[in-house]
Amino acid sequence: MKKINVGMLGIGNIGTGTYRGLAMNHQKILDTTGLDIEIVKILNRHPEKDRGIKVPDGVYVQDADAILEDPSIDIVIELIGGIEPATTYMAKALANGKGVVTANKAAIAANGQRLSELAQEHHCLLRFEAAVGGGIPILTSLTTALLANAFTEVHGILNGTTNYILTQMSEYGKDYEDVLRDAQAKGFAEADPTADVEGIDAANKLSILMSLVFGIGVAPGDIPTQGITSVDSNDIAFANESGYKIKLLASAREEDGKVAGNVEPALVPDTHPLASVSNEFNAVFVTGNIVDDLMFYGRGAGPLPTGSAVLGDVIDIASKLHKEAAYDTVSKLRYDAPATFVGEGASKYYIRMMAVDEPGVLGRITTVLGSFGISIETVIQRPGHTDRLDAAAPHDNAPIVPLLFIVHKVERSLLDQALEELLAQKLAGSVENVLRVEE
Amino acid sequence: MKKINVGMLGIGNIGTGTYRGLAMNHQKILDTTGLDIEIVKILNRHPEKDRGIKVPDGVYVQDADAILEDPSIDIVIELIGGIEPATTYMAKALANGKGVVTANKAAIAANGQRLSELAQEHHCLLRFEAAVGGGIPILTSLTTALLANAFTEVHGILNGTTNYILTQMSEYGKDYEDVLRDAQAKGFAEADPTADVEGIDAANKLSILMSLVFGIGVAPGDIPTQGITSVDSNDIAFANESGYKIKLLASAREEDGKVAGNVEPALVPDTHPLASVSNEFNAVFVTGNIVDDLMFYGRGAGPLPTGSAVLGDVIDIASKLHKEAAYDTVSKLRYDAPATFVGEGASKYYIRMMAVDEPGVLGRITTVLGSFGISIETVIQRPGHTDRLDAAAPHDNAPIVPLLFIVHKVERSLLDQALEELLAQKLAGSVENVLRVEE
């Protein structure tokens, strides 16, 4: 077991999410990696504010140097946001030999090269998975498991606010202004939504992706960027009729040493996986010259999902600081959890059977199922299929018909007993198929 | 620059894909990581067979020990498949201090614990990203960037053959037997499809996922497994009508220390991201207690995609063997590629304009666009919207109507010139919106 001391700069949404996430899974992380990670200091300029978390006495500090200059701190998490003073703080932490984790897209898009070089110079690690796509592990994947690829294209839905607005406009035919007000009320859009709806947030993230994917430095301000404010219900209607969804895409593609890239609302064919990314979800679609098409989908914002990415980076740095403790989590197949395997479990089920076509049969089937505690959600009775009649007829003369239904959550073994009973009572001639229904 | 010598056991589909992938991107990998990876020996029992790759003299060997006992080899890639002799070979490689990479789901599902312990004992690394989901970096993500999570659920479409069959049945109303024959002809299904269509392949992969996600060891044979052979056109029709897709799901969920899991064709709601995973593609959907829902989508098979995962594992082990060379690829923002940024690039575009409603106008618009080399793919003319009439009317008296079209691939700057010309000639009263169309 190795103790890792972490200092956190800032305790807003992502800070509280990170703190809560660590509290939830501290033991699991310790069991899996041997790393005892503790957030020992938090820069909090407003300690009087209730953050909804319980922090021990002495953890809150008012001066960044109390963290940056503390030799007992191994890793600094930067969650202040904005380019400065965040960049200065991160540079100081790296110069003092500390690992740095940040969720700050603006600072990395603006100063990533300088910070990256500083990290290398001081043999420290810098991580920023949370800066692009929130909880989606896209940056780690691009730079580890997918490293053997040269990439030709990347397309991202990188802003949850605009994707929520476009989805609501498309699904309910609402106007931009109405949906924006609704999104602000629900907390999916800021009071000043400019950075989101004008595509600035997405351009920052695309700048970081272009560096990792194509090895090219493009300032966010140099990326052609168009927001969603010009999209109106005529465009949405045309797209829907023509087999497209309108999405705010951050895209870049390389051909013959030239990289084209921009942020723009674009028409995406319904058959493309990006078209099914709805509401506040984010996704990144990349094409590599070996792996071909890949898509990563998940929550691009929110305290806990973003905290998941921050904590993943902390664990990564910690495991490299203490190689022996976290010897090798990747290859460690685990068989040591106290959990037991119980087989199939309970589920909703779809059942297709051939049933006797007589008055009152459906009621009797329902009664039998009910006696096993099984209730029906959906029933469809179809005209009989003649090719099944002879094989399945339970009575000599009664016509039989296919009966399809979905039942509410039940243990499979209990369902099987109930179906046996239907067969025994000759209410069903045969059970043709039983399939689980996912919710 | 560090030289890494790799020995490969087997040179079938995945072996040739791995060899070709490395040949394609050797220089890119060297530039990014400082690692000079070379496949120096390949176990090939049939060197007379043409594999479609060029291998230098002396690389093919006929005896596994020529690789397993060669002290100059750092990493062994096992691509023989099947439980034995693959397990014995991997054990020997680990005992001899070599890193091991495998795509062998059956051997890892059967002997992963033993091999994992052996790796730890000899301080070697064992990797098997390619064993689940082909090129999709799911195992690496679960064990690195997502390590801070406790997982509650995992659902995978882990077999491309069955997903192809179910998609074709659903989209074209074809019968199982017809689609299977078609899939066999196209190479998406084996001559003996049993392991795929009966769910055995998916059960092997689920066994590996359950170990990584829940820390629980369940032999593939102990997982309740139902294949797709019982799914017929009645089930498909019911699912389509009721807002579901039928998918062969490998699922596991944990509740109160109990893990339920099985492989079964299941009804997935159309609104769920897994429903849009079509044909030979795979996907894994996981839910963590911090990160919430995530989905990974990509090619679950094929020589190059699977080779991408194998090479990612090789690079991972190599970078740990030579920490200085591959100092830190994760944090290395790159700005050193010779590529140049060119802004938006060429694309198909959607244009919405208000146009004069006079005979022949559409023809004149087409002619102007044509003079810029722009051709039209789709046109929709709608009844006029009265609220736009006054603002947009180009002539004092002519009525104007919204005109929506999609044009074939063109540079944005050229399109803008053409639109300016339409405005200058008063064929268009206003250009309301221009959006990129993704293909």
Short mmCIF file of C-alpha atoms in Angstrom, two decimals, chain A residues 21-22 24-25 28-29 32-33 108 112-113 116 119-120 123-129 135-137 140-141 143-150 155 208 210-212 214-218 222-224 226 230-232 234-235 237-238 241-242 244 246 249 251 253-254 257-262 264-269 272-273 276 281 285 289-299 304-305 307-309 311-312 315-316 320 324 327-346 348-350 352 377-378 380 382 385 388 404 406 412 432-439, chain B residues 21-22 24-25 28-29 32-33 108 112-113 116 119-120 123-129 135-137 140-141 143-150 155 208 210-212 214-218 222-224 226 230-232 234-235 237-238 241-242 244 246 249 251 253-254 257-262 264-269 272-273 276 281 285 289-299 304-305 307-309 311-312 315-316 320 324 327-346 348-350 352 377-378 380 382 385 388 404 406 412 432-439:
data_model
loop_
_atom_site.label_atom_id
_atom_site.label_comp_id
_atom_site.label_asym_id
_atom_site.label_seq_id
_atom_site.Cartn_x
_atom_site.Cartn_y
_atom_site.Cartn_z
CA GLY A 21 -16.19 10.01 -6.49
CA LEU A 22 -13.03 9.30 -4.52
CA MET A 24 -17.36 6.45 -3.01
CA ASN A 25 -14.64 4.21 -4.46
CA LYS A 28 -12.16 -0.29 -4.51
CA ILE A 29 -9.21 1.71 -5.88
CA THR A 32 -7.32 -2.96 -7.23
CA THR A 33 -4.15 -0.89 -7.30
CA ILE A 108 -4.48 23.18 -22.36
CA GLY A 112 -0.55 22.73 -23.66
CA GLN A 113 2.74 22.72 -25.54
CA SER A 116 3.87 19.45 -21.85
CA ALA A 119 6.47 18.20 -17.61
CA GLN A 120 9.03 16.39 -19.73
CA HIS A 123 10.17 14.28 -15.45
CA CYS A 124 6.66 14.84 -14.19
CA LEU A 125 3.39 13.70 -15.68
CA LEU A 126 0.65 15.97 -17.01
CA ARG A 127 -2.84 14.57 -17.69
CA PHE A 128 -6.04 16.19 -19.04
CA GLU A 129 -8.47 13.42 -20.00
CA GLY A 135 -15.98 11.03 -18.59
CA ILE A 136 -15.29 9.52 -22.05
CA PRO A 137 -11.76 8.01 -22.08
CA THR A 140 -6.17 7.98 -23.06
CA SER A 141 -7.37 5.61 -25.78
CA THR A 143 -2.51 7.85 -26.83
CA THR A 144 -2.31 4.24 -25.57
CA ALA A 145 -4.40 1.41 -27.05
CA LEU A 146 -4.78 3.17 -30.43
CA LEU A 147 -1.22 4.47 -30.67
CA ALA A 148 -0.36 2.11 -33.54
CA ASN A 149 -2.74 4.03 -35.83
CA ALA A 150 -2.31 7.00 -38.08
CA HIS A 155 -15.61 14.02 -35.62
CA ILE A 208 -6.55 19.53 -28.21
CA MET A 210 -5.96 17.88 -33.40
CA SER A 211 -2.69 17.93 -31.49
CA LEU A 212 -3.12 14.35 -30.23
CA PHE A 214 -2.59 14.83 -36.16
CA GLY A 215 0.36 16.30 -34.22
CA ILE A 216 -0.57 19.80 -35.31
CA GLY A 217 -0.92 22.97 -33.25
CA VAL A 218 -3.95 25.09 -34.17
CA ASP A 222 -7.87 29.88 -35.88
CA ILE A 223 -10.46 27.11 -36.25
CA PRO A 224 -13.40 28.19 -38.45
CA GLN A 226 -19.99 28.51 -36.46
CA SER A 230 -28.60 30.22 -37.09
CA VAL A 231 -30.27 26.78 -37.10
CA ASP A 232 -34.03 27.22 -37.29
CA ASN A 234 -36.90 25.01 -41.38
CA ASP A 235 -33.46 23.43 -41.28
CA ALA A 237 -37.63 19.96 -40.70
CA PHE A 238 -35.62 19.55 -43.92
CA GLU A 241 -37.49 14.68 -43.85
CA SER A 242 -34.29 13.97 -45.72
CA TYR A 244 -30.44 13.53 -41.41
CA ILE A 246 -28.33 18.28 -37.38
CA LEU A 249 -19.74 18.74 -35.14
CA SER A 251 -14.34 17.81 -37.24
CA ARG A 253 -9.49 15.25 -41.45
CA GLU A 254 -6.03 14.80 -42.92
CA GLY A 257 -0.35 16.37 -45.28
CA LYS A 258 -3.17 18.90 -45.15
CA VAL A 259 -5.47 19.02 -42.15
CA ALA A 260 -8.91 20.56 -42.62
CA GLY A 261 -10.97 21.24 -39.53
CA ASN A 262 -13.87 23.28 -38.22
CA GLU A 264 -20.11 23.80 -37.49
CA PRO A 265 -23.68 22.49 -37.32
CA ALA A 266 -23.70 19.70 -39.87
CA LEU A 267 -26.22 17.27 -41.36
CA VAL A 268 -25.35 13.73 -40.23
CA PRO A 269 -27.11 10.77 -41.94
CA HIS A 272 -24.41 7.13 -38.85
CA PRO A 273 -23.75 6.26 -35.18
CA SER A 276 -28.11 8.58 -32.38
CA PHE A 281 -24.46 13.09 -24.34
CA PHE A 285 -15.89 9.25 -33.84
CA ASN A 289 -5.71 3.61 -40.88
CA ILE A 290 -5.55 0.23 -39.10
CA VAL A 291 -8.48 0.14 -36.68
CA ASP A 292 -10.96 1.77 -39.11
CA ASP A 293 -14.05 3.43 -37.51
CA LEU A 294 -14.46 3.74 -33.75
CA MET A 295 -16.94 5.69 -31.65
CA PHE A 296 -16.75 6.62 -27.95
CA TYR A 297 -20.01 7.73 -26.32
CA GLY A 298 -20.79 9.02 -22.86
CA ARG A 299 -21.43 11.97 -20.58
CA LEU A 304 -19.26 12.82 -11.28
CA PRO A 305 -18.52 11.82 -14.93
CA GLY A 307 -14.59 13.51 -11.78
CA SER A 308 -14.22 9.94 -13.12
CA ALA A 309 -11.78 11.19 -15.77
CA LEU A 311 -9.55 10.36 -10.86
CA GLY A 312 -8.47 8.06 -13.72
CA ILE A 315 -4.52 6.89 -10.55
CA ASP A 316 -2.44 6.75 -13.75
CA LYS A 320 3.72 5.43 -12.25
CA GLU A 324 5.57 -1.66 -7.33
CA TYR A 327 2.33 -3.19 -10.47
CA ASP A 328 0.09 -3.77 -13.42
CA THR A 329 -3.60 -3.10 -13.26
CA VAL A 330 -4.04 -3.72 -16.98
CA SER A 331 -3.16 -7.38 -17.00
CA LYS A 332 -4.60 -8.12 -13.58
CA LEU A 333 -7.55 -10.35 -14.22
CA ARG A 334 -9.35 -10.34 -10.88
CA TYR A 335 -11.16 -13.24 -9.30
CA ASP A 336 -11.11 -11.98 -5.75
CA ALA A 337 -14.34 -9.99 -5.36
CA PRO A 338 -16.75 -11.27 -2.69
CA ALA A 339 -19.56 -11.26 -5.28
CA THR A 340 -21.25 -14.51 -6.31
CA PHE A 341 -22.46 -15.42 -9.78
CA VAL A 342 -26.18 -16.17 -9.91
CA GLY A 343 -26.72 -16.89 -13.60
CA GLU A 344 -29.39 -15.07 -15.49
CA GLY A 345 -31.14 -12.88 -12.91
CA ALA A 346 -34.50 -11.15 -13.31
CA LYS A 348 -38.50 -8.28 -18.58
CA TYR A 349 -39.14 -11.02 -21.15
CA TYR A 350 -40.65 -11.33 -24.61
CA ARG A 352 -43.85 -15.94 -28.52
CA GLU A 377 -47.03 -5.39 -20.30
CA THR A 378 -47.86 -5.87 -24.01
CA ILE A 380 -50.13 -8.90 -29.72
CA ARG A 382 -51.74 -12.28 -34.90
CA HIS A 385 -49.62 -19.08 -39.61
CA ARG A 388 -47.19 -24.00 -37.71
CA LEU A 404 -46.68 -12.49 -28.57
CA ILE A 406 -43.86 -8.86 -23.05
CA ARG A 412 -36.28 -16.70 -15.71
CA GLU A 432 -41.66 -20.71 -29.76
CA ASN A 433 -39.23 -18.25 -28.25
CA VAL A 434 -38.34 -16.43 -25.02
CA LEU A 435 -36.05 -13.39 -25.23
CA ARG A 436 -34.86 -10.95 -22.63
CA VAL A 437 -36.04 -7.31 -22.99
CA GLU A 438 -33.54 -4.61 -22.02
CA GLU A 439 -34.82 -1.45 -20.39
CA GLY B 21 -0.31 -2.71 -39.64
CA LEU B 22 3.20 -2.45 -38.22
CA MET B 24 2.20 0.76 -42.44
CA ASN B 25 2.88 2.76 -39.28
CA LYS B 28 4.79 6.96 -37.01
CA ILE B 29 5.17 4.74 -33.93
CA THR B 32 5.73 9.24 -31.36
CA THR B 33 7.31 6.83 -28.89
CA ILE B 108 -7.62 -16.18 -21.53
CA GLY B 112 -6.30 -16.07 -17.58
CA GLN B 113 -5.88 -16.32 -13.82
CA SER B 116 -1.90 -13.41 -14.94
CA ALA B 119 3.17 -12.70 -15.30
CA GLN B 120 3.16 -11.06 -11.87
CA HIS B 123 7.49 -9.35 -13.39
CA CYS B 124 6.40 -9.57 -16.98
CA LEU B 125 3.41 -8.01 -18.67
CA LEU B 126 0.47 -9.88 -20.19
CA ARG B 127 -1.96 -8.08 -22.52
CA PHE B 128 -5.10 -9.26 -24.37
CA GLU B 129 -7.00 -6.19 -25.60
CA GLY B 135 -10.02 -3.05 -32.33
CA ILE B 136 -12.22 -1.44 -29.65
CA PRO B 137 -10.01 -0.33 -26.71
CA THR B 140 -7.49 -0.86 -21.64
CA SER B 141 -10.13 1.77 -20.86
CA THR B 143 -8.36 -0.93 -16.45
CA THR B 144 -6.84 2.55 -16.85
CA ALA B 145 -8.94 5.67 -17.48
CA LEU B 146 -12.07 4.16 -15.87
CA LEU B 147 -10.31 2.49 -12.96
CA ALA B 148 -11.85 4.90 -10.43
CA ASN B 149 -15.29 3.39 -11.07
CA ALA B 150 -17.18 0.52 -9.56
CA HIS B 155 -23.75 -5.10 -22.09
CA ILE B 208 -13.12 -11.98 -19.52
CA MET B 210 -16.75 -10.12 -15.85
CA SER B 211 -13.30 -10.64 -14.38
CA LEU B 212 -12.16 -7.11 -15.27
CA PHE B 214 -16.66 -7.33 -11.35
CA GLY B 215 -13.52 -9.20 -10.21
CA ILE B 216 -15.33 -12.51 -10.50
CA GLY B 217 -14.22 -15.74 -12.19
CA VAL B 218 -16.97 -17.46 -14.17
CA ASP B 222 -21.15 -21.69 -16.56
CA ILE B 223 -22.68 -18.64 -18.27
CA PRO B 224 -26.29 -19.25 -19.37
CA GLN B 226 -28.59 -18.97 -25.86
CA SER B 230 -34.33 -19.71 -32.48
CA VAL B 231 -34.93 -16.13 -33.64
CA ASP B 232 -37.35 -16.14 -36.56
CA ASN B 234 -42.08 -13.41 -36.32
CA ASP B 235 -39.81 -12.22 -33.51
CA ALA B 237 -41.41 -8.35 -37.02
CA PHE B 238 -42.77 -7.97 -33.48
CA GLU B 241 -43.29 -2.95 -34.75
CA SER B 242 -42.83 -2.48 -31.02
CA TYR B 244 -37.05 -2.71 -30.49
CA ILE B 246 -33.10 -7.88 -31.46
CA LEU B 249 -26.32 -9.38 -25.92
CA SER B 251 -24.73 -8.92 -20.29
CA ARG B 253 -24.98 -6.68 -13.77
CA GLU B 254 -24.09 -6.52 -10.09
CA GLY B 257 -22.83 -8.58 -4.20
CA LYS B 258 -24.66 -10.78 -6.67
CA VAL B 259 -23.61 -10.80 -10.32
CA ALA B 260 -26.17 -11.93 -12.90
CA GLY B 261 -24.97 -12.56 -16.42
CA ASN B 262 -25.85 -14.35 -19.62
CA GLU B 264 -28.97 -14.23 -25.10
CA PRO B 265 -30.78 -12.57 -27.99
CA ALA B 266 -32.54 -9.63 -26.35
CA LEU B 267 -34.94 -6.87 -27.35
CA VAL B 268 -33.14 -3.51 -27.13
CA PRO B 269 -35.23 -0.29 -27.36
CA HIS B 272 -30.77 2.86 -26.85
CA PRO B 273 -27.34 3.44 -28.44
CA SER B 276 -27.91 1.45 -33.73
CA PHE B 281 -19.84 -3.87 -35.84
CA PHE B 285 -21.98 -0.45 -23.12
CA ASN B 289 -21.04 4.40 -10.44
CA ILE B 290 -19.16 7.65 -11.18
CA VAL B 291 -18.92 7.93 -14.97
CA ASP B 292 -22.50 6.71 -15.61
CA ASP B 293 -23.21 5.32 -19.12
CA LEU B 294 -20.47 4.85 -21.71
CA MET B 295 -20.44 3.07 -25.05
CA PHE B 296 -17.48 1.92 -27.16
CA TYR B 297 -18.21 1.10 -30.79
CA GLY B 298 -16.02 -0.30 -33.56
CA ARG B 299 -14.90 -3.29 -35.57
CA LEU B 304 -6.27 -4.88 -39.39
CA PRO B 305 -8.65 -3.77 -36.59
CA GLY B 307 -4.00 -6.05 -35.40
CA SER B 308 -4.47 -2.48 -34.11
CA ALA B 309 -5.30 -3.84 -30.65
CA LEU B 311 0.05 -3.54 -31.72
CA GLY B 312 -1.37 -1.21 -29.03
CA ILE B 315 3.63 -0.66 -27.69
CA ASP B 316 2.29 -0.57 -24.12
CA LYS B 320 7.23 -0.02 -19.99
CA GLU B 324 13.05 6.53 -21.06
CA TYR B 327 8.82 8.60 -21.71
CA ASP B 328 5.19 9.59 -21.69
CA THR B 329 3.08 9.33 -24.79
CA VAL B 330 -0.10 10.17 -22.91
CA SER B 331 0.80 13.73 -21.98
CA LYS B 332 2.77 14.41 -25.15
CA LEU B 333 0.78 16.99 -27.00
CA ARG B 334 2.40 16.99 -30.43
CA TYR B 335 2.90 20.02 -32.64
CA ASP B 336 5.68 18.56 -34.78
CA ALA B 337 3.88 16.90 -37.70
CA PRO B 338 4.75 18.28 -41.15
CA ALA B 339 1.03 18.74 -41.88
CA THR B 340 -0.45 22.21 -42.44
CA PHE B 341 -3.86 23.43 -41.31
CA VAL B 342 -6.06 24.59 -44.18
CA GLY B 343 -9.27 25.59 -42.40
CA GLU B 344 -12.54 24.15 -43.50
CA GLY B 345 -11.73 22.06 -46.59
CA ALA B 346 -14.23 20.75 -49.14
CA LYS B 348 -21.12 18.60 -49.38
CA TYR B 349 -23.28 21.52 -48.21
CA TYR B 350 -26.89 22.18 -47.33
CA ARG B 352 -31.41 27.30 -47.31
CA GLU B 377 -27.80 16.71 -55.34
CA THR B 378 -31.22 17.49 -53.77
CA ILE B 380 -36.81 21.05 -52.03
CA ARG B 382 -41.55 24.86 -50.04
CA HIS B 385 -43.32 31.65 -45.18
CA ARG B 388 -39.89 36.24 -44.08
CA LEU B 404 -33.48 24.20 -49.74
CA ILE B 406 -27.79 19.99 -50.97
CA ARG B 412 -16.62 26.56 -48.82
CA GLU B 432 -30.61 31.88 -44.55
CA ASN B 433 -28.22 29.08 -43.65
CA VAL B 434 -25.31 27.02 -44.97
CA LEU B 435 -24.47 23.75 -43.17
CA ARG B 436 -21.94 21.05 -43.90
CA VAL B 437 -23.31 17.59 -44.83
CA GLU B 438 -21.36 14.60 -43.52
CA GLU B 439 -21.13 11.53 -45.71
#
